[in-house]
């Protein structure tokens, strides 16, 4: 008689049955060995906690974002899944055919298991950015630029040399446009080979011309008839001790005291203002300059207190250069010339007295131009023309034809001003310390004998190094240059 014993081992995904027969008459040790043999043969390598680790192996599958690939399995699979569904999506076409779709840059793992819980594949999956479109866009925008584009993790690394900072900015913006939609990051490692500094030379010239003409007769007459006194008073130069431009006369009798001032003034004035600021700035950065001063302004506060703020005036300049190539510059420049004026001044009562705050006359220009290194452009036409004409006369007598000119004073004043600004940029490179000189180089105070004998205020020492200086436009100057010479 034979007895059949059935052992079953359960798993997570399926139930596996093991049937075997044990003949009677064997020893107890032999029966125990036959009972545990199926478990010894089927047990995989386990960790200390009893869980089995099945590592991913085989070559990695490389996908591009928003693109896919088909994977064919050796045997039919019962379960297919990925470790990170946000990076890669899967579609099971058939038990042996799986379609992978890249969703965003990153790395994950694909697993496929059959009905007996046998791992068919544990495949690494790497999703990278599609850089072919970015390369094509860069080549269309800037032909001949050789750049290295690499997708590392979720970032795009840009490497290479570009001639200008403007091209580097274009490449960065293109990469950001492609990557932002994929929630990636751009690592910009571009190097600009062209000079990145721009020197700006600005000449600000203003010519102001004043013309003033004055002609007239001013009377001061006092007469007496009996006990009555009659007067024609326009001014009293002797009593007021007036000093003016003109001819002054007097006639004194026993009954008449007459003074007359003949105004005859023809005056012209010419004023010129010149400033030559010289600034250097990096491409894309702003440099500013001010030659003038600051004046105080009283600012009342809510609690009754008064604070002081300072307002700038004079010749100021602000410019922002952008290098387009090794010899082309896009320049945004903002020059301004302002001066204090009594026209429009504000009077403020302070502690029982009045304080006059002056106003500003401002001429300002702002423009953006593109020009080559060493080329110039001018901002002109900033004109100002003020004309004033005033007549003072004695009522009635001043309106008499011909003779009325003796009883009126005519004053004419005209002010003309024109401002011209000339701007010249230069693409420059840093120089060594020996290429520069100071106004104090080569000069020293004289000793006592030189002051007494020759009356000298300084003595000159020989300069060290080369005496020639190279101007910004490349012209070589021989001898001392750039400072005031006798």
XYZ file of C-alpha atoms in Angstrom:
486
model
C 0.000 0.000 0.000
C 1.338 3.443 -0.958
C 0.554 6.832 0.631
C 0.752 10.170 -1.471
C 1.514 13.480 0.355
C 0.925 16.933 -1.304
C 2.953 20.121 -0.305
C 1.913 23.584 -1.491
C 3.884 26.790 -1.282
C 2.092 30.107 -1.685
C 3.533 33.263 -3.317
C 2.339 36.900 -3.650
C 1.311 36.847 -7.322
C 0.503 33.128 -7.908
C 0.194 29.728 -6.113
C 2.766 27.117 -7.028
C 2.008 23.414 -6.300
C 4.667 20.685 -5.749
C 3.505 17.028 -5.854
C 5.822 14.131 -5.096
C 5.510 10.568 -3.685
C 7.444 9.095 -0.788
C 7.809 5.218 -0.885
C 7.167 3.347 2.333
C 9.944 1.599 4.151
C 12.483 4.470 3.952
C 14.157 5.844 7.033
C 12.977 8.992 8.803
C 16.065 10.988 7.701
C 15.498 10.073 4.076
C 11.841 11.045 4.283
C 12.717 14.470 5.802
C 15.282 15.129 3.061
C 12.785 14.336 0.326
C 10.233 16.643 1.976
C 12.412 19.807 2.081
C 14.219 19.216 -1.225
C 11.692 21.160 -3.363
C 11.998 24.217 -1.097
C 15.807 24.143 -1.239
C 15.780 24.000 -5.019
C 13.233 26.815 -5.492
C 14.485 29.334 -2.875
C 16.208 32.494 -4.422
C 18.925 34.558 -2.758
C 17.422 36.503 0.145
C 18.521 39.453 2.219
C 18.799 39.474 5.991
C 15.158 40.606 6.293
C 13.911 37.794 4.074
C 13.103 40.054 1.005
C 14.589 39.199 -2.390
C 16.461 41.965 -4.310
C 16.399 41.678 -8.107
C 18.759 44.373 -9.540
C 18.280 46.022 -12.929
C 20.669 44.742 -15.551
C 21.299 44.942 -19.237
C 21.903 47.984 -21.472
C 19.925 51.142 -20.759
C 17.171 52.296 -23.083
C 17.688 55.980 -24.044
C 14.537 57.928 -24.910
C 13.965 61.556 -25.870
C 11.297 63.696 -24.257
C 7.899 63.241 -25.990
C 9.276 60.372 -28.069
C 8.938 56.586 -27.644
C 10.461 53.187 -28.374
C 9.166 49.568 -28.706
C 10.608 46.811 -26.498
C 10.104 43.123 -27.434
C 10.270 40.564 -24.598
C 11.563 36.969 -24.906
C 8.473 35.477 -23.241
C 4.931 36.676 -22.546
C 4.679 38.969 -19.515
C 1.880 39.072 -16.986
C 2.907 42.377 -15.301
C 4.864 45.387 -16.682
C 5.608 48.551 -14.699
C 8.149 51.425 -14.308
C 9.609 52.789 -11.096
C 8.852 56.470 -11.870
C 5.736 57.029 -14.007
C 6.368 60.808 -14.183
C 9.558 60.216 -16.174
C 8.419 57.388 -18.481
C 4.994 56.035 -19.436
C 4.271 52.527 -20.773
C 1.651 50.957 -23.016
C 1.411 47.150 -23.322
C 0.714 46.381 -26.968
C 0.803 42.594 -26.464
C 2.216 40.168 -23.841
C 5.584 40.343 -25.602
C 5.553 43.942 -26.922
C 5.816 47.095 -24.699
C 5.825 50.738 -25.883
C 7.829 53.256 -23.777
C 7.127 57.028 -23.934
C 9.525 59.652 -22.482
C 7.690 62.305 -20.462
C 10.472 64.342 -18.828
C 14.235 64.134 -18.444
C 15.457 61.702 -15.810
C 16.193 58.036 -15.103
C 13.962 55.135 -14.063
C 13.697 51.317 -14.421
C 11.367 49.056 -16.416
C 10.368 45.616 -14.996
C 8.439 42.788 -16.685
C 7.286 39.640 -14.793
C 5.609 36.495 -16.214
C 2.765 34.481 -14.665
C 5.200 32.367 -12.623
C 6.764 35.488 -11.084
C 9.880 35.063 -13.119
C 11.540 38.436 -13.888
C 11.792 38.713 -17.645
C 13.707 42.022 -17.646
C 14.887 44.744 -15.278
C 15.941 47.401 -17.770
C 17.317 50.929 -16.936
C 15.527 53.705 -18.852
C 17.117 57.115 -19.440
C 15.027 60.036 -20.779
C 16.994 62.988 -22.245
C 16.096 66.279 -23.933
C 15.729 66.448 -27.699
C 18.620 68.785 -28.550
C 18.424 68.421 -32.345
C 15.865 71.224 -32.655
C 17.946 73.469 -30.406
C 21.058 72.859 -32.548
C 19.123 73.694 -35.698
C 17.731 76.896 -34.185
C 21.199 78.048 -33.074
C 22.679 77.347 -36.519
C 19.895 79.241 -38.258
C 20.308 82.248 -35.973
C 24.125 82.288 -35.841
C 25.686 80.154 -38.619
C 29.167 78.849 -37.962
C 28.867 78.778 -34.162
C 30.210 75.464 -32.809
C 28.618 74.678 -29.468
C 28.420 71.627 -27.267
C 24.899 70.732 -26.086
C 24.508 67.920 -23.582
C 21.558 66.644 -21.565
C 22.658 65.730 -18.037
C 19.894 64.575 -15.743
C 17.178 67.198 -15.997
C 19.521 69.973 -17.173
C 20.984 71.079 -20.504
C 24.660 72.054 -20.437
C 25.838 74.565 -23.072
C 29.586 74.736 -23.704
C 31.762 76.499 -26.259
C 33.147 79.877 -27.322
C 31.131 82.724 -28.829
C 32.460 86.038 -30.164
C 30.070 88.373 -28.319
C 27.901 88.461 -25.237
C 24.830 89.119 -27.411
C 25.244 85.724 -29.127
C 25.679 84.033 -25.744
C 22.454 85.623 -24.542
C 20.618 84.478 -27.693
C 21.746 80.876 -27.157
C 20.740 80.962 -23.500
C 17.284 82.300 -24.300
C 16.769 79.678 -27.018
C 17.765 76.895 -24.623
C 15.455 78.276 -21.939
C 12.592 78.339 -24.443
C 13.055 74.640 -25.215
C 13.713 73.543 -21.634
C 11.064 75.536 -19.766
C 8.342 73.415 -21.283
C 10.049 70.345 -19.846
C 10.710 71.809 -16.363
C 14.458 71.583 -16.900
C 17.433 73.804 -16.138
C 20.005 75.502 -18.374
C 23.666 75.459 -17.326
C 25.450 78.184 -19.323
C 29.188 77.567 -19.677
C 29.736 79.738 -22.750
C 32.906 81.832 -22.943
C 32.960 85.199 -24.743
C 36.170 85.644 -26.722
C 35.633 89.290 -27.776
C 36.492 92.250 -25.518
C 33.678 92.898 -23.075
C 34.444 96.533 -22.147
C 33.417 99.728 -23.891
C 35.005 103.137 -23.323
C 32.750 106.114 -24.015
C 34.093 109.565 -24.722
C 31.468 112.319 -24.537
C 31.986 115.985 -25.369
C 29.305 118.351 -24.105
C 29.542 121.907 -25.493
C 27.116 124.733 -24.791
C 27.290 128.257 -26.173
C 25.156 130.965 -24.598
C 24.931 134.448 -26.155
C 23.325 137.425 -24.435
C 22.422 140.652 -26.206
C 21.101 143.633 -24.245
C 20.203 147.027 -25.657
C 18.820 149.951 -23.704
C 18.114 153.529 -24.771
C 15.983 156.204 -23.082
C 15.722 159.315 -20.945
C 14.833 159.281 -17.276
C 13.880 162.565 -15.648
C 13.696 163.867 -12.128
C 12.364 167.460 -12.149
C 11.213 169.520 -9.194
C 9.981 173.092 -9.651
C 8.217 175.714 -7.516
C 5.709 178.419 -8.376
C 5.125 180.587 -5.421
C 4.232 178.332 -2.532
C 3.396 175.369 -4.786
C 5.866 172.659 -5.868
C 5.469 170.597 -9.044
C 7.507 167.451 -9.775
C 8.186 164.917 -12.521
C 9.956 162.074 -10.743
C 11.236 158.939 -12.430
C 14.353 158.420 -10.352
C 16.556 160.293 -7.917
C 20.138 159.349 -8.694
C 21.716 161.707 -6.215
C 19.528 160.796 -3.261
C 19.709 157.066 -3.947
C 23.352 157.132 -5.026
C 22.502 155.147 -8.126
C 25.334 153.891 -10.296
C 24.213 152.923 -13.790
C 25.351 152.806 -17.399
C 24.617 156.082 -19.146
C 25.063 159.839 -19.005
C 23.884 161.805 -16.021
C 23.222 165.566 -16.055
C 21.709 168.164 -13.740
C 20.280 171.669 -13.996
C 19.738 173.718 -10.832
C 18.173 177.207 -10.686
C 16.500 179.133 -7.945
C 13.093 177.642 -8.742
C 13.813 174.477 -10.781
C 15.898 171.421 -9.922
C 16.150 169.039 -12.933
C 18.157 165.816 -13.227
C 18.278 163.676 -16.338
C 19.766 160.236 -16.959
C 20.339 159.213 -20.555
C 20.384 155.383 -20.708
C 22.600 154.133 -23.520
C 23.656 150.528 -23.116
C 24.680 148.042 -25.792
C 26.021 144.842 -24.212
C 26.878 141.402 -25.566
C 28.069 138.370 -23.636
C 29.294 134.930 -24.665
C 29.481 131.965 -22.318
C 30.712 128.503 -23.219
C 30.516 125.344 -21.153
C 32.567 122.284 -21.990
C 32.746 118.887 -20.311
C 34.474 115.765 -21.583
C 33.546 112.783 -19.400
C 35.377 109.560 -20.199
C 33.840 106.351 -18.856
C 34.409 102.604 -19.274
C 31.800 99.930 -18.564
C 31.224 96.238 -19.146
C 28.802 95.236 -21.850
C 25.266 95.265 -20.494
C 26.201 97.367 -17.440
C 25.433 101.065 -16.826
C 28.027 103.739 -16.062
C 27.190 107.267 -14.881
C 29.009 110.577 -14.528
C 28.197 113.948 -12.886
C 30.165 117.199 -13.089
C 28.277 119.784 -11.081
C 26.909 119.833 -7.576
C 23.907 119.442 -5.317
C 21.655 122.064 -3.761
C 19.381 121.624 -0.720
C 15.591 121.447 -0.883
C 13.381 121.746 2.184
C 10.810 118.960 2.417
C 8.017 119.411 5.017
C 7.055 116.272 6.934
C 3.698 115.243 8.344
C 4.652 115.884 11.974
C 5.646 119.505 11.343
C 9.336 118.795 10.928
C 11.314 119.876 7.864
C 13.991 117.697 6.323
C 16.572 118.556 3.695
C 17.066 116.699 0.442
C 19.744 117.409 -2.123
C 19.057 117.729 -5.836
C 21.829 117.162 -8.374
C 22.610 119.626 -11.150
C 25.338 120.102 -13.728
C 26.511 117.917 -16.604
C 25.530 114.276 -16.099
C 25.787 111.203 -18.277
C 24.534 107.615 -18.058
C 25.128 105.016 -20.751
C 24.664 101.277 -21.232
C 26.722 99.566 -23.978
C 26.020 96.176 -25.554
C 28.634 94.528 -27.759
C 27.096 93.157 -30.952
C 30.419 92.026 -32.445
C 34.098 92.790 -32.033
C 33.628 96.190 -33.706
C 29.900 96.997 -33.366
C 28.273 98.490 -30.285
C 24.645 99.109 -29.397
C 24.630 102.126 -27.121
C 21.911 103.579 -24.925
C 23.017 107.035 -23.784
C 21.286 109.621 -21.560
C 23.093 112.991 -21.292
C 21.685 115.875 -19.278
C 22.708 119.492 -18.653
C 20.994 121.404 -15.852
C 21.650 124.692 -14.072
C 20.184 126.696 -11.220
C 17.681 129.377 -12.135
C 15.607 131.981 -10.347
C 12.752 131.504 -12.793
C 10.107 129.407 -11.120
C 11.809 129.593 -7.722
C 9.670 128.765 -4.691
C 9.548 130.929 -1.575
C 9.007 129.102 1.724
C 8.289 130.898 5.042
C 10.659 129.600 7.713
C 10.793 130.908 11.317
C 9.416 134.353 10.503
C 11.520 134.769 7.357
C 11.339 133.537 3.792
C 13.644 131.101 2.052
C 13.910 130.989 -1.710
C 14.461 127.547 -3.288
C 15.861 127.833 -6.825
C 14.551 125.902 -9.781
C 16.401 123.985 -12.486
C 16.588 124.547 -16.220
C 17.175 121.115 -17.717
C 18.076 119.912 -21.187
C 18.013 116.179 -21.454
C 18.299 113.638 -24.272
C 17.959 109.836 -24.324
C 18.512 107.603 -27.323
C 19.733 104.169 -28.425
C 22.020 103.902 -31.436
C 24.221 101.303 -33.122
C 27.639 102.241 -34.436
C 31.163 100.957 -34.871
C 34.088 101.292 -32.501
C 35.635 104.747 -32.948
C 32.626 106.198 -34.789
C 30.789 109.229 -33.418
C 27.280 110.584 -33.382
C 26.041 114.010 -32.356
C 22.964 115.164 -30.481
C 22.236 118.753 -31.502
C 19.293 121.092 -31.877
C 18.843 121.634 -28.133
C 18.174 125.353 -28.587
C 16.846 127.945 -26.178
C 15.868 131.461 -27.249
C 14.487 134.007 -24.780
C 13.449 137.530 -25.903
C 12.212 140.292 -23.593
C 11.208 143.864 -24.547
C 10.044 146.436 -22.046
C 9.165 150.167 -22.334
C 8.953 152.640 -19.468
C 7.428 156.065 -20.234
C 5.713 159.058 -18.695
C 1.963 158.946 -19.394
C 0.968 161.262 -22.205
C 4.377 162.789 -22.833
C 5.907 159.478 -23.808
C 3.319 159.034 -26.587
C 4.165 162.270 -28.402
C 5.743 161.535 -31.804
C 9.468 162.247 -32.010
C 9.568 164.299 -28.803
C 8.045 161.378 -26.871
C 11.390 159.542 -27.056
C 12.684 162.013 -24.478
C 10.148 160.746 -21.938
C 10.438 156.957 -22.332
C 13.032 154.236 -21.806
C 13.270 151.209 -24.092
C 14.989 147.977 -23.063
C 15.563 144.917 -25.228
C 17.202 141.696 -24.074
C 17.776 138.448 -25.967
C 19.356 135.213 -24.767
C 20.289 132.398 -27.130
C 21.732 129.040 -26.079
C 22.620 125.896 -28.015
C 23.784 122.544 -26.662
C 25.717 119.989 -28.723
C 26.692 116.511 -27.461
C 29.149 114.295 -29.354
C 29.483 110.642 -28.286
C 32.248 108.243 -29.400
C 32.473 104.624 -28.119
C 35.622 102.496 -28.247
C 35.897 98.729 -27.721
C 38.848 98.440 -25.335
C 40.903 95.883 -23.457
C 42.604 96.274 -20.063
C 46.150 97.648 -20.213
C 49.185 97.380 -17.975
C 49.970 99.981 -15.340
C 52.940 101.332 -17.334
C 50.614 102.431 -20.151
C 49.046 105.149 -17.996
C 50.363 108.454 -16.653
C 49.177 110.916 -14.018
C 49.232 114.736 -14.127
C 51.683 114.664 -11.223
C 54.187 112.361 -12.957
C 57.484 114.156 -13.534
C 56.624 117.231 -11.435
C 57.976 118.161 -8.014
C 57.975 121.328 -5.853
C 60.921 123.686 -6.533
C 63.603 124.237 -3.958
C 64.368 127.612 -2.399
C 66.993 128.680 -4.979
C 64.638 128.014 -7.894
C 61.853 130.022 -6.267
C 64.140 133.023 -5.563
C 66.256 133.064 -8.734
C 63.894 131.901 -11.487
C 60.518 132.309 -9.755
C 59.592 128.760 -10.733
C 56.546 127.111 -9.197
C 57.550 123.566 -10.138
C 60.408 121.629 -11.613
C 60.110 118.742 -13.977
C 61.807 115.392 -13.567
C 62.545 113.027 -16.472
C 59.784 110.465 -16.997
C 60.497 106.795 -16.665
C 59.533 104.418 -19.429
C 58.415 105.265 -22.966
C 57.395 108.842 -23.664
C 54.914 108.018 -26.425
C 51.218 107.663 -25.691
C 48.670 105.849 -27.821
C 45.375 107.691 -28.242
C 42.044 105.761 -28.217
C 41.839 105.944 -32.018
C 45.288 104.365 -32.419
C 47.231 107.600 -33.076
C 50.697 107.599 -31.509
C 51.602 110.838 -29.748
C 55.237 111.842 -29.279
C 56.126 113.681 -26.091
C 53.963 114.679 -23.135
C 50.277 114.838 -23.957
C 46.947 115.082 -22.244
C 47.747 117.757 -19.620
C 48.128 121.528 -19.438
C 51.460 122.678 -20.869
C 53.146 126.093 -20.729
